CSV table of C-alpha atoms in Angstrom, one decimal:
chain,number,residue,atom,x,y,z
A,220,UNK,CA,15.5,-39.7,50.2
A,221,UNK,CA,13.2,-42.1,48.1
A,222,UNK,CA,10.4,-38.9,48.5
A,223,UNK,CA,13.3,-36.9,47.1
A,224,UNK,CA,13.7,-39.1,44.0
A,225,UNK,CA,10.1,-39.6,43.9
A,226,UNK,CA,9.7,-35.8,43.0
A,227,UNK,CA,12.3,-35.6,41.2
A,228,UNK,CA,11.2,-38.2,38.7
A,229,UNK,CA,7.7,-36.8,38.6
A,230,UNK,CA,9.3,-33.4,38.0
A,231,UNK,CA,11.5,-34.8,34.8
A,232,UNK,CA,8.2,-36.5,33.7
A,233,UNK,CA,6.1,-33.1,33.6
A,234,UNK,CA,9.2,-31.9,32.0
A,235,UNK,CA,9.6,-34.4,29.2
A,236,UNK,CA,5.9,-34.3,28.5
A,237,UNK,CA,6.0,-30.4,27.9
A,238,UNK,CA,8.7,-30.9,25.3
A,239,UNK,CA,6.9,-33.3,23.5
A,240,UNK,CA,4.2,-30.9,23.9
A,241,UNK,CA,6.0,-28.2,22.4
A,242,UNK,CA,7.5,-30.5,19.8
A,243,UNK,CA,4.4,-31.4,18.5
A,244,UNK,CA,3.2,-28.0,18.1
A,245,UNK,CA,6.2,-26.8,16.1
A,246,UNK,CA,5.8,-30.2,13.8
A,247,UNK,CA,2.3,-28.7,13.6
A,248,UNK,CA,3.0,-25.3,12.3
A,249,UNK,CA,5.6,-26.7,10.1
A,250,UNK,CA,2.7,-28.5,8.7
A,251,UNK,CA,0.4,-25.5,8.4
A,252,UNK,CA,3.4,-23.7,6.7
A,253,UNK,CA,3.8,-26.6,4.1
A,254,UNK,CA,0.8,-26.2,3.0
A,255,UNK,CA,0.3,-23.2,1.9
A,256,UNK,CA,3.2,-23.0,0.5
A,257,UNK,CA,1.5,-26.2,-1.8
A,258,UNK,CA,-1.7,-24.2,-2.3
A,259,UNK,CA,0.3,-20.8,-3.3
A,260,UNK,CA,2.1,-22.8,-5.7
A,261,UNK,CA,-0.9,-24.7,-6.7
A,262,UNK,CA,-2.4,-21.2,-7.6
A,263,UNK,CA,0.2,-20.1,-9.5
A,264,UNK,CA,0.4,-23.3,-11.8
A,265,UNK,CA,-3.3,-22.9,-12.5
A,266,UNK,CA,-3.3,-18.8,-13.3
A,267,UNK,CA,-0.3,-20.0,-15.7
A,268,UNK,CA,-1.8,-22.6,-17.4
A,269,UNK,CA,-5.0,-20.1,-17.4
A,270,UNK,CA,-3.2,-17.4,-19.1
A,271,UNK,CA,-1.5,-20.2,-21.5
A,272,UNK,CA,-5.0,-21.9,-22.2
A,273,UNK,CA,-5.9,-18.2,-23.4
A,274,UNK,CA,-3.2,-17.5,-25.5
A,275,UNK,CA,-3.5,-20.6,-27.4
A,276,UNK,CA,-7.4,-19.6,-28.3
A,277,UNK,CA,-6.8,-16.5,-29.4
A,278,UNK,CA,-4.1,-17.5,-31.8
A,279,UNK,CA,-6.6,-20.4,-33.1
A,280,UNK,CA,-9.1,-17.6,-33.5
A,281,UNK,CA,-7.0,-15.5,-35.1
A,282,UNK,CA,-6.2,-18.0,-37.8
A,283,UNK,CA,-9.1,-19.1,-38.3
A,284,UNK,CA,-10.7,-15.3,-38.7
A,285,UNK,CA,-7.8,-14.8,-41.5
A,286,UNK,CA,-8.5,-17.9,-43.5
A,287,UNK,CA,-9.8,-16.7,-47.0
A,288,UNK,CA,-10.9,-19.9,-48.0
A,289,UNK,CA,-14.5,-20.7,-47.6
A,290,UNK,CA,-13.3,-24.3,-46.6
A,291,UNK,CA,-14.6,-26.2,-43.1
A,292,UNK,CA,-10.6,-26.8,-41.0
A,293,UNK,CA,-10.8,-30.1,-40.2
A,294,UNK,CA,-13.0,-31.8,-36.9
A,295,UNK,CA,-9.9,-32.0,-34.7
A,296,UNK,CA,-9.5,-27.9,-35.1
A,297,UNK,CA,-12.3,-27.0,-34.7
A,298,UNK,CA,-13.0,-29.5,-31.4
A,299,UNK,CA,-9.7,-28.0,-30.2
A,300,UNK,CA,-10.8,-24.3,-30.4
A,301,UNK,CA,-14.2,-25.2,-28.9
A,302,UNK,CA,-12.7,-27.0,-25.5
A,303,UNK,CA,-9.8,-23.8,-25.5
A,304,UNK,CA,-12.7,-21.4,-25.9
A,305,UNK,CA,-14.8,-23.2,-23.1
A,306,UNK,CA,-12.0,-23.8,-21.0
A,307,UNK,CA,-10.9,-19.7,-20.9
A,308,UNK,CA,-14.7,-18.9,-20.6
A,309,UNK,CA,-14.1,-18.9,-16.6
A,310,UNK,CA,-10.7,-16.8,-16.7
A,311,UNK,CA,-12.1,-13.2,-17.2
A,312,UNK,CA,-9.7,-10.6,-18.8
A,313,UNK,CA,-6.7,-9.0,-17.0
A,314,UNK,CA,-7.0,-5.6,-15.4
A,315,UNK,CA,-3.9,-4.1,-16.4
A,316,UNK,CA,-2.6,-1.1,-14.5
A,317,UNK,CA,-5.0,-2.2,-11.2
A,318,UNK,CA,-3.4,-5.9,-11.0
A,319,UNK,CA,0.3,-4.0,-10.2
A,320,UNK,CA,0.5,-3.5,-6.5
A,321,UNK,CA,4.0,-1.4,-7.6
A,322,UNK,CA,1.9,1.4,-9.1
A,323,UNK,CA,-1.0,1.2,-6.3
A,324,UNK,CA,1.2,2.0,-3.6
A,325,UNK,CA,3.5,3.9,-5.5
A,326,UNK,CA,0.5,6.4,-6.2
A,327,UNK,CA,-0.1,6.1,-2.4
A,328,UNK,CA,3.1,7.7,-2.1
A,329,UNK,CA,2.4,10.9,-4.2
A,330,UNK,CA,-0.8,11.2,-2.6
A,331,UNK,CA,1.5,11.4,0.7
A,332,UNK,CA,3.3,14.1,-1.3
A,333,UNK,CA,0.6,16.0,-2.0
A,334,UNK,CA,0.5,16.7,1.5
A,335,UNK,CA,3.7,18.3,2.0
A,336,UNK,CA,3.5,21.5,2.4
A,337,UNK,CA,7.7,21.8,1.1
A,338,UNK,CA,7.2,24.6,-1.5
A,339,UNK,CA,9.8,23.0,-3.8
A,340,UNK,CA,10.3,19.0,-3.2
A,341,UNK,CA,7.3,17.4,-1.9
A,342,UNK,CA,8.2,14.0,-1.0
A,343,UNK,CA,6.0,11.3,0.1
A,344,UNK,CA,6.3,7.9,1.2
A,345,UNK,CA,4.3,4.7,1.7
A,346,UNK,CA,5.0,1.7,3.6
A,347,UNK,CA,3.3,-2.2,2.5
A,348,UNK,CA,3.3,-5.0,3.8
A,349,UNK,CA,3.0,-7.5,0.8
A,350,UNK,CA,2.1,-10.7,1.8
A,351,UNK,CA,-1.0,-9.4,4.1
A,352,UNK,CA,-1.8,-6.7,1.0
A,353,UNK,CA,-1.8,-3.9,3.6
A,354,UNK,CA,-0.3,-0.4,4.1
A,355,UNK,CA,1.3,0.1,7.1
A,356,UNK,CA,3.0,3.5,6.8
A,357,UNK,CA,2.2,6.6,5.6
A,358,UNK,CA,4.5,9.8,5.7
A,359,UNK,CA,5.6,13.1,3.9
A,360,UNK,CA,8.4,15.5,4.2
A,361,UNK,CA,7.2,17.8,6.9
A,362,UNK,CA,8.9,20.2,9.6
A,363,UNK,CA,9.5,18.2,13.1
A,364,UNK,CA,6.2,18.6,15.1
A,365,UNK,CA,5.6,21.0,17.4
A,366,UNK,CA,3.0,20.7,20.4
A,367,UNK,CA,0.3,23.5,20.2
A,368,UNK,CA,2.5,25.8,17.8
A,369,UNK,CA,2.7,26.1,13.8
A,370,UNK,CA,5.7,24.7,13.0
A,371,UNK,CA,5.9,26.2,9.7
A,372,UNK,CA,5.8,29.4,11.5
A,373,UNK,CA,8.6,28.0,13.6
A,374,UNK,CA,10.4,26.9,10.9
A,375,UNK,CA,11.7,27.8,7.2
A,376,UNK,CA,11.5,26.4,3.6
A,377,UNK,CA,14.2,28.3,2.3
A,378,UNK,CA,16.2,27.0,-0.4
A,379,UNK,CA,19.2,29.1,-0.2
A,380,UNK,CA,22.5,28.7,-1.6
A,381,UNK,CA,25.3,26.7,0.2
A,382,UNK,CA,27.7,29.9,-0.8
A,383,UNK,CA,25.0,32.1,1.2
A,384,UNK,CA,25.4,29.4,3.8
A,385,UNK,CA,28.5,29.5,4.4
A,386,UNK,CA,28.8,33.6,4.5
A,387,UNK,CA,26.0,33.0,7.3
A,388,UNK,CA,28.2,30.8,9.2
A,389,UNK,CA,31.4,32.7,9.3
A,390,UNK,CA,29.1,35.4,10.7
A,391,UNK,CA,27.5,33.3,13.5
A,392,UNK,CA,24.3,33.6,12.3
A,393,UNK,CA,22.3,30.3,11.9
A,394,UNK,CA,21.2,29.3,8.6
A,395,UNK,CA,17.3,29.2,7.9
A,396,UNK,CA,17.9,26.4,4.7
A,397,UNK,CA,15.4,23.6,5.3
A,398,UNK,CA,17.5,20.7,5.5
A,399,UNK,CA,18.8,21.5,8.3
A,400,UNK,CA,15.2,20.9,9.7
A,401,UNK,CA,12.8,19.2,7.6
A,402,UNK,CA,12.3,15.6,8.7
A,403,UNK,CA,12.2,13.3,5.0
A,404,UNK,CA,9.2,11.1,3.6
A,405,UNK,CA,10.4,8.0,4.3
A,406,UNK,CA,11.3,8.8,7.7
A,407,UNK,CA,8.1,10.4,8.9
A,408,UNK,CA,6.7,6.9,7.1
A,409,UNK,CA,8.8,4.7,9.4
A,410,UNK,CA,7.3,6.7,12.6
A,411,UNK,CA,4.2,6.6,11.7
A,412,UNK,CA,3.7,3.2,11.3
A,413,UNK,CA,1.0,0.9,12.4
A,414,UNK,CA,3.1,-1.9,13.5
A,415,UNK,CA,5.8,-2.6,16.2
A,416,UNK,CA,7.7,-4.0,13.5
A,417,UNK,CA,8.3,-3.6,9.6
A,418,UNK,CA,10.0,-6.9,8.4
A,419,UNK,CA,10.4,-7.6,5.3
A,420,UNK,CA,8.5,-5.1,3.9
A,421,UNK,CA,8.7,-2.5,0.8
A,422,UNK,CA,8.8,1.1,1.1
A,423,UNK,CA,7.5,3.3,-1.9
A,424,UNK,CA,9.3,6.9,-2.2
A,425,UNK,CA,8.8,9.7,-4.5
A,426,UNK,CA,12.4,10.3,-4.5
A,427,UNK,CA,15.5,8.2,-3.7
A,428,UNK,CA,16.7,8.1,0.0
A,429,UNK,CA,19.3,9.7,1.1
A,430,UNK,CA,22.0,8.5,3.6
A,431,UNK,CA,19.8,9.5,6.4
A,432,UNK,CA,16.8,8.0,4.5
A,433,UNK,CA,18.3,4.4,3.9
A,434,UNK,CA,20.3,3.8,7.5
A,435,UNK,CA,15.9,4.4,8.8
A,436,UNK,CA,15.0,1.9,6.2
A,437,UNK,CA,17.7,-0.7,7.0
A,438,UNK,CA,17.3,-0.1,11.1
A,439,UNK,CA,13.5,-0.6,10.6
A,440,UNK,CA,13.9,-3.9,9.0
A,441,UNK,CA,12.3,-3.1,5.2
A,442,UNK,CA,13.5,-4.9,2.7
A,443,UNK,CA,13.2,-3.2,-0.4
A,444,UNK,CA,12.9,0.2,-1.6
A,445,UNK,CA,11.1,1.0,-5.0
A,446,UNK,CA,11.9,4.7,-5.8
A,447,UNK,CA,10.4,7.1,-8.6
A,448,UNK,CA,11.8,10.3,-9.0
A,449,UNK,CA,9.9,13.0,-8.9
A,450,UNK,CA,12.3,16.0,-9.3
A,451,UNK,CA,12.8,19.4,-11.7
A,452,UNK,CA,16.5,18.4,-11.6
A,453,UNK,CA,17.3,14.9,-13.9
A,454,UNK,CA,20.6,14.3,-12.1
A,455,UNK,CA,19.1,14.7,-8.8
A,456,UNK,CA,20.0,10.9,-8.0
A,457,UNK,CA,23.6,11.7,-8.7
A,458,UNK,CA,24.1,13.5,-5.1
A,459,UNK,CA,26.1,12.6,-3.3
A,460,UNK,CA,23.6,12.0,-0.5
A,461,UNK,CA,21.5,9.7,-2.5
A,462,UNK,CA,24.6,8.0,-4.0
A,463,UNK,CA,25.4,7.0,-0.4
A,464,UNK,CA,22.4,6.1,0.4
A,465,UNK,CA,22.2,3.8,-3.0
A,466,UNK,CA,25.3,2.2,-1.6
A,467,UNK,CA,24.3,1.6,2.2
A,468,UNK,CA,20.8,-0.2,1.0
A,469,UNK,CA,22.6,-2.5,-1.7
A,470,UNK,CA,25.6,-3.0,1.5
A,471,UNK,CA,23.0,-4.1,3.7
A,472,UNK,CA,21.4,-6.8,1.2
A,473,UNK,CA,18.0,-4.4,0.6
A,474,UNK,CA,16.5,-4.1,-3.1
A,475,UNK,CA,16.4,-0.8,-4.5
A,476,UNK,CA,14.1,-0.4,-7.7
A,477,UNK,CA,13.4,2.6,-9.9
A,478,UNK,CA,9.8,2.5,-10.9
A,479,UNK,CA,9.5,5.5,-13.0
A,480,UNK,CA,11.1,4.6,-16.5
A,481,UNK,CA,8.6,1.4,-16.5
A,482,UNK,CA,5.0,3.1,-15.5
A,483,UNK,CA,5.8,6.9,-16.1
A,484,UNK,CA,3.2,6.5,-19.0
A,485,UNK,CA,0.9,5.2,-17.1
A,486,UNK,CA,1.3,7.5,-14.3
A,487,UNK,CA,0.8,10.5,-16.8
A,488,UNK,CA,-3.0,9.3,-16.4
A,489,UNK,CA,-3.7,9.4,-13.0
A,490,UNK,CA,-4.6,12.9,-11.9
A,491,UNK,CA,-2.8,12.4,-8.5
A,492,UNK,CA,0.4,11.8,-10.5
A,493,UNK,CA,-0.1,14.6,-12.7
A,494,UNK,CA,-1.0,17.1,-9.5
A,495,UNK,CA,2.6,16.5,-8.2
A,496,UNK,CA,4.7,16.4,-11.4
A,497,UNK,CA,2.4,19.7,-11.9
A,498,UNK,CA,3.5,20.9,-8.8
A,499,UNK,CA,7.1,20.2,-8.9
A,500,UNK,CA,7.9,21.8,-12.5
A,501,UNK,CA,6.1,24.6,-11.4
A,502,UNK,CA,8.1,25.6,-8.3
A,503,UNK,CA,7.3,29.3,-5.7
A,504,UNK,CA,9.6,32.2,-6.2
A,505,UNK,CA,13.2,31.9,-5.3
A,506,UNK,CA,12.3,34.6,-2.5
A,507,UNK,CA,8.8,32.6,-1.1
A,508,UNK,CA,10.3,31.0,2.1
A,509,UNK,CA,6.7,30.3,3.3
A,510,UNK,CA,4.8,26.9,3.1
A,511,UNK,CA,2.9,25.5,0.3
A,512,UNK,CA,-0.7,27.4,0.5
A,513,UNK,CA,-2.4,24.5,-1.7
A,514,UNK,CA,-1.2,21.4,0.3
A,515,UNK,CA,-4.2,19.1,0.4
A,516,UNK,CA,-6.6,19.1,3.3
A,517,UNK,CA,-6.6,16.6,5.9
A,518,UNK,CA,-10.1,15.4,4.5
A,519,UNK,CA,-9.3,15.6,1.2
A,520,UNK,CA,-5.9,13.5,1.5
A,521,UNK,CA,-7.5,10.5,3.7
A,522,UNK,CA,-10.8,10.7,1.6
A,523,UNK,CA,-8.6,10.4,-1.9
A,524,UNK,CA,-6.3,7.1,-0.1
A,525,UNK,CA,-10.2,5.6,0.0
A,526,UNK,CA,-10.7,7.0,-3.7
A,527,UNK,CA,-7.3,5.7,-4.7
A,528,UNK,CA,-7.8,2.3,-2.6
A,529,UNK,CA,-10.9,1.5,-5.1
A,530,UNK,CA,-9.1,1.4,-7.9
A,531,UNK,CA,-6.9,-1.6,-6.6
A,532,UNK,CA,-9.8,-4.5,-6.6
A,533,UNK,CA,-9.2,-7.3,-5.7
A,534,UNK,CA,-8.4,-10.6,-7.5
A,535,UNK,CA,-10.7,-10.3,-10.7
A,536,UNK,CA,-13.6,-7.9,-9.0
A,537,UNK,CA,-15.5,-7.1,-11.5
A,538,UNK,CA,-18.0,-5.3,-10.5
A,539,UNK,CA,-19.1,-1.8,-10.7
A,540,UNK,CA,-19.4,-1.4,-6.6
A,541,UNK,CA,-15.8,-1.4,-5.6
A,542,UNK,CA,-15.5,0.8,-2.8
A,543,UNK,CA,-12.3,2.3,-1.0
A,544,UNK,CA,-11.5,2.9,3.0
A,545,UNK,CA,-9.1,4.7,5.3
A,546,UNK,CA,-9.1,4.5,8.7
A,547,UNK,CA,-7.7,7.3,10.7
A,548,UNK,CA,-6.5,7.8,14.2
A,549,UNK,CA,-7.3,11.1,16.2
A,550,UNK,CA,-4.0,12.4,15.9
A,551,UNK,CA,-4.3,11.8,11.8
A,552,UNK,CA,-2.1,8.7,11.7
A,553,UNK,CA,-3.6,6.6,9.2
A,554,UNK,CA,-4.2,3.4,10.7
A,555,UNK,CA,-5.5,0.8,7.5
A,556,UNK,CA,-6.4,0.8,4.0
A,557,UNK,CA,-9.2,-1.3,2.7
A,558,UNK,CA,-10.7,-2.3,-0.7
A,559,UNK,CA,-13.7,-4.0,-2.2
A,560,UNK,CA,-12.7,-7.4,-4.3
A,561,UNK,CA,-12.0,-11.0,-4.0
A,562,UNK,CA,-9.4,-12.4,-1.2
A,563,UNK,CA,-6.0,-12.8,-3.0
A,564,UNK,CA,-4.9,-16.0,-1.9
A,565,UNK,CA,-8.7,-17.4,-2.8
A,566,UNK,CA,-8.2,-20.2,-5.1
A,567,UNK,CA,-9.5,-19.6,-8.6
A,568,UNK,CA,-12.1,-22.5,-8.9
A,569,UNK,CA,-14.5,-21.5,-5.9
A,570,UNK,CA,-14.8,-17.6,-7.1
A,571,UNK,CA,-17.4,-18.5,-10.3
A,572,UNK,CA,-18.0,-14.7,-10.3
A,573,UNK,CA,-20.7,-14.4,-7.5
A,574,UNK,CA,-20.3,-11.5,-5.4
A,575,UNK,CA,-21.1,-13.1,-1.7
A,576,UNK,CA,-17.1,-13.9,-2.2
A,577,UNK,CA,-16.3,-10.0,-2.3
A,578,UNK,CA,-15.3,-9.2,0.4
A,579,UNK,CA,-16.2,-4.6,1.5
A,580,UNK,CA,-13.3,-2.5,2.2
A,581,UNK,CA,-14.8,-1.8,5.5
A,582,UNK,CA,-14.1,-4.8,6.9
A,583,UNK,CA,-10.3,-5.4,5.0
A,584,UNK,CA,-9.2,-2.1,6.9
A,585,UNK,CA,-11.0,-2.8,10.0
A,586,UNK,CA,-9.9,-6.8,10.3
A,587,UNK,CA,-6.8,-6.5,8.7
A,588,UNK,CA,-5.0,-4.0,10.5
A,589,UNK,CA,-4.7,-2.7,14.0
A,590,UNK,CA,-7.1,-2.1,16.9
A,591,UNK,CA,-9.4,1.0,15.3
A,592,UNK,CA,-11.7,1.9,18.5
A,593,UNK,CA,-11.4,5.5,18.6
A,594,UNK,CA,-11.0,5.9,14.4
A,595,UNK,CA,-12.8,7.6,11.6
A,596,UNK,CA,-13.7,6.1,8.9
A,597,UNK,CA,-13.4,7.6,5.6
A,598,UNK,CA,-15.5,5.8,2.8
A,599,UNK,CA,-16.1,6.1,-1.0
A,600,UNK,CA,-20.0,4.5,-0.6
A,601,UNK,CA,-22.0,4.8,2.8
A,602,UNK,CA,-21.7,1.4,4.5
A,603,UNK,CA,-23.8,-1.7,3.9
A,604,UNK,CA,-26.0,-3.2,6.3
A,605,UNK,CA,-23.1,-6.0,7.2
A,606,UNK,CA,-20.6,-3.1,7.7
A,607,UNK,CA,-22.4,-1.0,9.5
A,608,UNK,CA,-22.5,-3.7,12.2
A,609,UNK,CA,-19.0,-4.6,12.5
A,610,UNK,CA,-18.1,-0.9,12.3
A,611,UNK,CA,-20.1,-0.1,15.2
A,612,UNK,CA,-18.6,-3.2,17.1
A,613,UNK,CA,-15.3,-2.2,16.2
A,614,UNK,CA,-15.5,1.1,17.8
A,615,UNK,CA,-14.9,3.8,15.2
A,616,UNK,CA,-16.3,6.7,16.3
A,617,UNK,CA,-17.0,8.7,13.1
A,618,UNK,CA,-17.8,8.1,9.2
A,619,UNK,CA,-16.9,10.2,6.8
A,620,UNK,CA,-18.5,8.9,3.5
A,621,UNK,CA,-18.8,9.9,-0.2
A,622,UNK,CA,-21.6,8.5,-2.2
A,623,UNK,CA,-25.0,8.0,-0.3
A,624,UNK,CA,-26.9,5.5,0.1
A,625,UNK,CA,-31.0,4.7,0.3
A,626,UNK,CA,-30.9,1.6,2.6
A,627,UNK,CA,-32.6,2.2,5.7
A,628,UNK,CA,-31.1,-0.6,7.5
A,629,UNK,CA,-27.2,0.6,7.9
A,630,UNK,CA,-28.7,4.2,8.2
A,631,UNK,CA,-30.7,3.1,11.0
A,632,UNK,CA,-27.8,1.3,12.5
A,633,UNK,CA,-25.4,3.7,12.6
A,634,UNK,CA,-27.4,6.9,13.1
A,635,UNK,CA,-28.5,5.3,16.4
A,636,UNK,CA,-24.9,4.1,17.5
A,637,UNK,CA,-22.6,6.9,16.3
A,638,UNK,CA,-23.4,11.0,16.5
A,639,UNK,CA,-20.7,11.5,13.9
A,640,UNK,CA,-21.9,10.4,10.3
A,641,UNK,CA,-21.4,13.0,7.6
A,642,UNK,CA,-20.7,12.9,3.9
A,643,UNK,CA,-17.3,14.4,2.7
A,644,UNK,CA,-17.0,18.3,2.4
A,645,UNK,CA,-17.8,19.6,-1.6
């Protein structure tokens, strides 16, 4: 009996000692989590006072540069100016249009759409991830995939009317209208996404989900949806289908936001922009059933994510090197984005402009996403010596690069490693 109690006791002790175990380890990450909330908000007091600080000069400058009078302002005004001017000396200017994530991925999204080969509504979608900064879903509206065969062969992009429809159907004959096949944007997104799962993040769509659209978006766990839309018809949100939709997100607690009436300008400026809205006011023949013959390539639309990925530097890159990456699976799933630039969450003080902080695109889309062994990688600039390394360690199997470089080292380095090196297609 007393062995009995013996282990029971010693089994109770092992017992209390893993709960203090695990008690201390949730005290720990409760720690951890504490502070960086303190540093985030730390980082956002200081790029306040920053932008404050700057304000303040430039209205001091201003009044000074309108003064007629030939007369020195007094010792405390000018001391004032000089410590402003010196103190916004190490706060370098605002980027505009590249420091909006929004418009990034949104432009993501009509790349996607640029893919479709839906001769009327190309759609496209794009899935982020915004406090890692990474894109974890790509899709367009496509025909469902068939093994071996052409499904655009299989099926068709007609657009006929719902009176035609309906003739078709009191005659048994099955329609051939695309909706009743084409599988949307934002679901083909939600599919092909890099992660198990998609909490809490923001889908980007070229046009606003339907009902079918937004129960995908709610079931995968997104968030919120920011919209644009990219349509001939202006009351084309007014369906009823995208009505419905608009009511099941807001139901289920999940933002919606229109994007389009606050960067439409700016999006007029970007070519990939003006491709689609190109595209989409000038729609095929009402009797063309076929595909879109001009849909981009599969090089070309991975190759123009790296382009379009330059343009979003990071935190106050400044440099003329940014670079852009895609990785790409072998069945074409795009796997991670990368860009040149300064970590985000790096506190202000310890950047002081030197470029050993940038960190390459290479390794943001190889370390900051999933496993990538197996890959190609699609580059803006052939790889540096440092990424050439960690690409070969990583286990990407081919590079697909734009501008050349004349470094031997990362040539040598990779031309030994991988037998697929090329520069994009002309």
């Amino acid at each position: 009996m007393e062995r009995v109690e013996d282990k029971m006791e010693c089994v109770f002790k092992k017992m209390i000692a893993e709960m203090e175990s695990v008690k201390k380890e949730m005290e720990n990450l409760e720690q951890d989590r504490e502070k960086k909330t303190e540093k985030f908000e730390k980082l956002k007091e200081k790029i306040e006072k920053a932008n404050k600080v700057k304000k303040q000069a430039r209205e001091q400058i201003q009044i000074l540069q309108q003064l007629d009078s030939p007369l020195e302002p007094e010792e405390s005004v000018v001391a004032k100016i000089a410590q402003i001017q010196q103190e916004t000396e190490s706060f370098p200017e605002e980027s505009g249009e590249s420091n909006n994530w929004d418009e990034y991925y949104m432009k993501i999204a009509c790349l996607a759409a640029l893919r479709s080969k839906d001769p009327r509504t190309p759609v496209g979608a794009c899935i982020a991830d915004k406090k890692s900064y990474q894109i974890v879903g790509i899709g367009y509206n496509a025909m469902p995939y068939v093994k071996t065969r052409d499904n655009d062969k299989i099926f068709s992009w007609s657009s006929e009317k719902k009176e035609d429809e309906k003739e078709k159907s009191k005659k048994g004959e099955i329609s051939k209208i695309k909706d009743h096949y084409v599988v949307h944007a934002a679901i083909n997104a939600i599919t092909n996404r890099t992660r198990n799962k998609l909490d809490g993040c923001t889908i980007y769509v070229t046009l606003k989900p339907d009902e079918d659209c937004a129960r995908a978006i709610q079931l995968a766990g997104i968030k919120e949806v920011v919209y644009c839309m990219f349509t001939r018809n202006e009351k084309r949100g007014e369906n009823k289908d995208m009505m419905n939709g608009e009511k099941f997100l807001k139901s289920n607690n999940i933002e919606l936001k229109d994007l389009k009436e606050s960067v439409l300008n700016k999006f007029d400026k970007n070519e990939v922009v003006k491709t689609l809205n190109s595209r989409i006011l000038s729609p095929p023949q009402p009797n063309d059933d076929g595909p879109y013959k001009n849909a981009l390539t599969w090089e070309d639309f991975f190759m123009k994510i790296a382009e379009l990925s330059k343009e979003r530097p990071g935190q106050f890159d400044t440099t003329d090197s940014r670079t852009g990456a895609c990785i790409v699976s072998p069945t074409k799933q795009v796997m991670a984005v990368g860009h040149s630039g300064y970590p985000e969450d790096m506190e202000l003080g310890e950047i002081e402009h030197n470029k050993e902080y940038i960190t390459h695109a290479e390794y943001r889309a190889i370390l900051g996403g999933p496993i990538v062994r197996g890959c190609t990688l699609y580059v803006t600039s052939y790889p540096c010596e440092t990424c050439a390394k960690l690409i070969v360690q990583s286990g990407i199997s081919a590079i697909v690069y734009g501008k050349p470089s004349k470094d031997p080292y990362p040539q040598r380095i990779l031309q030994e490693c991988l037998s697929n090196i090329r520069p994009k297609a002309d």
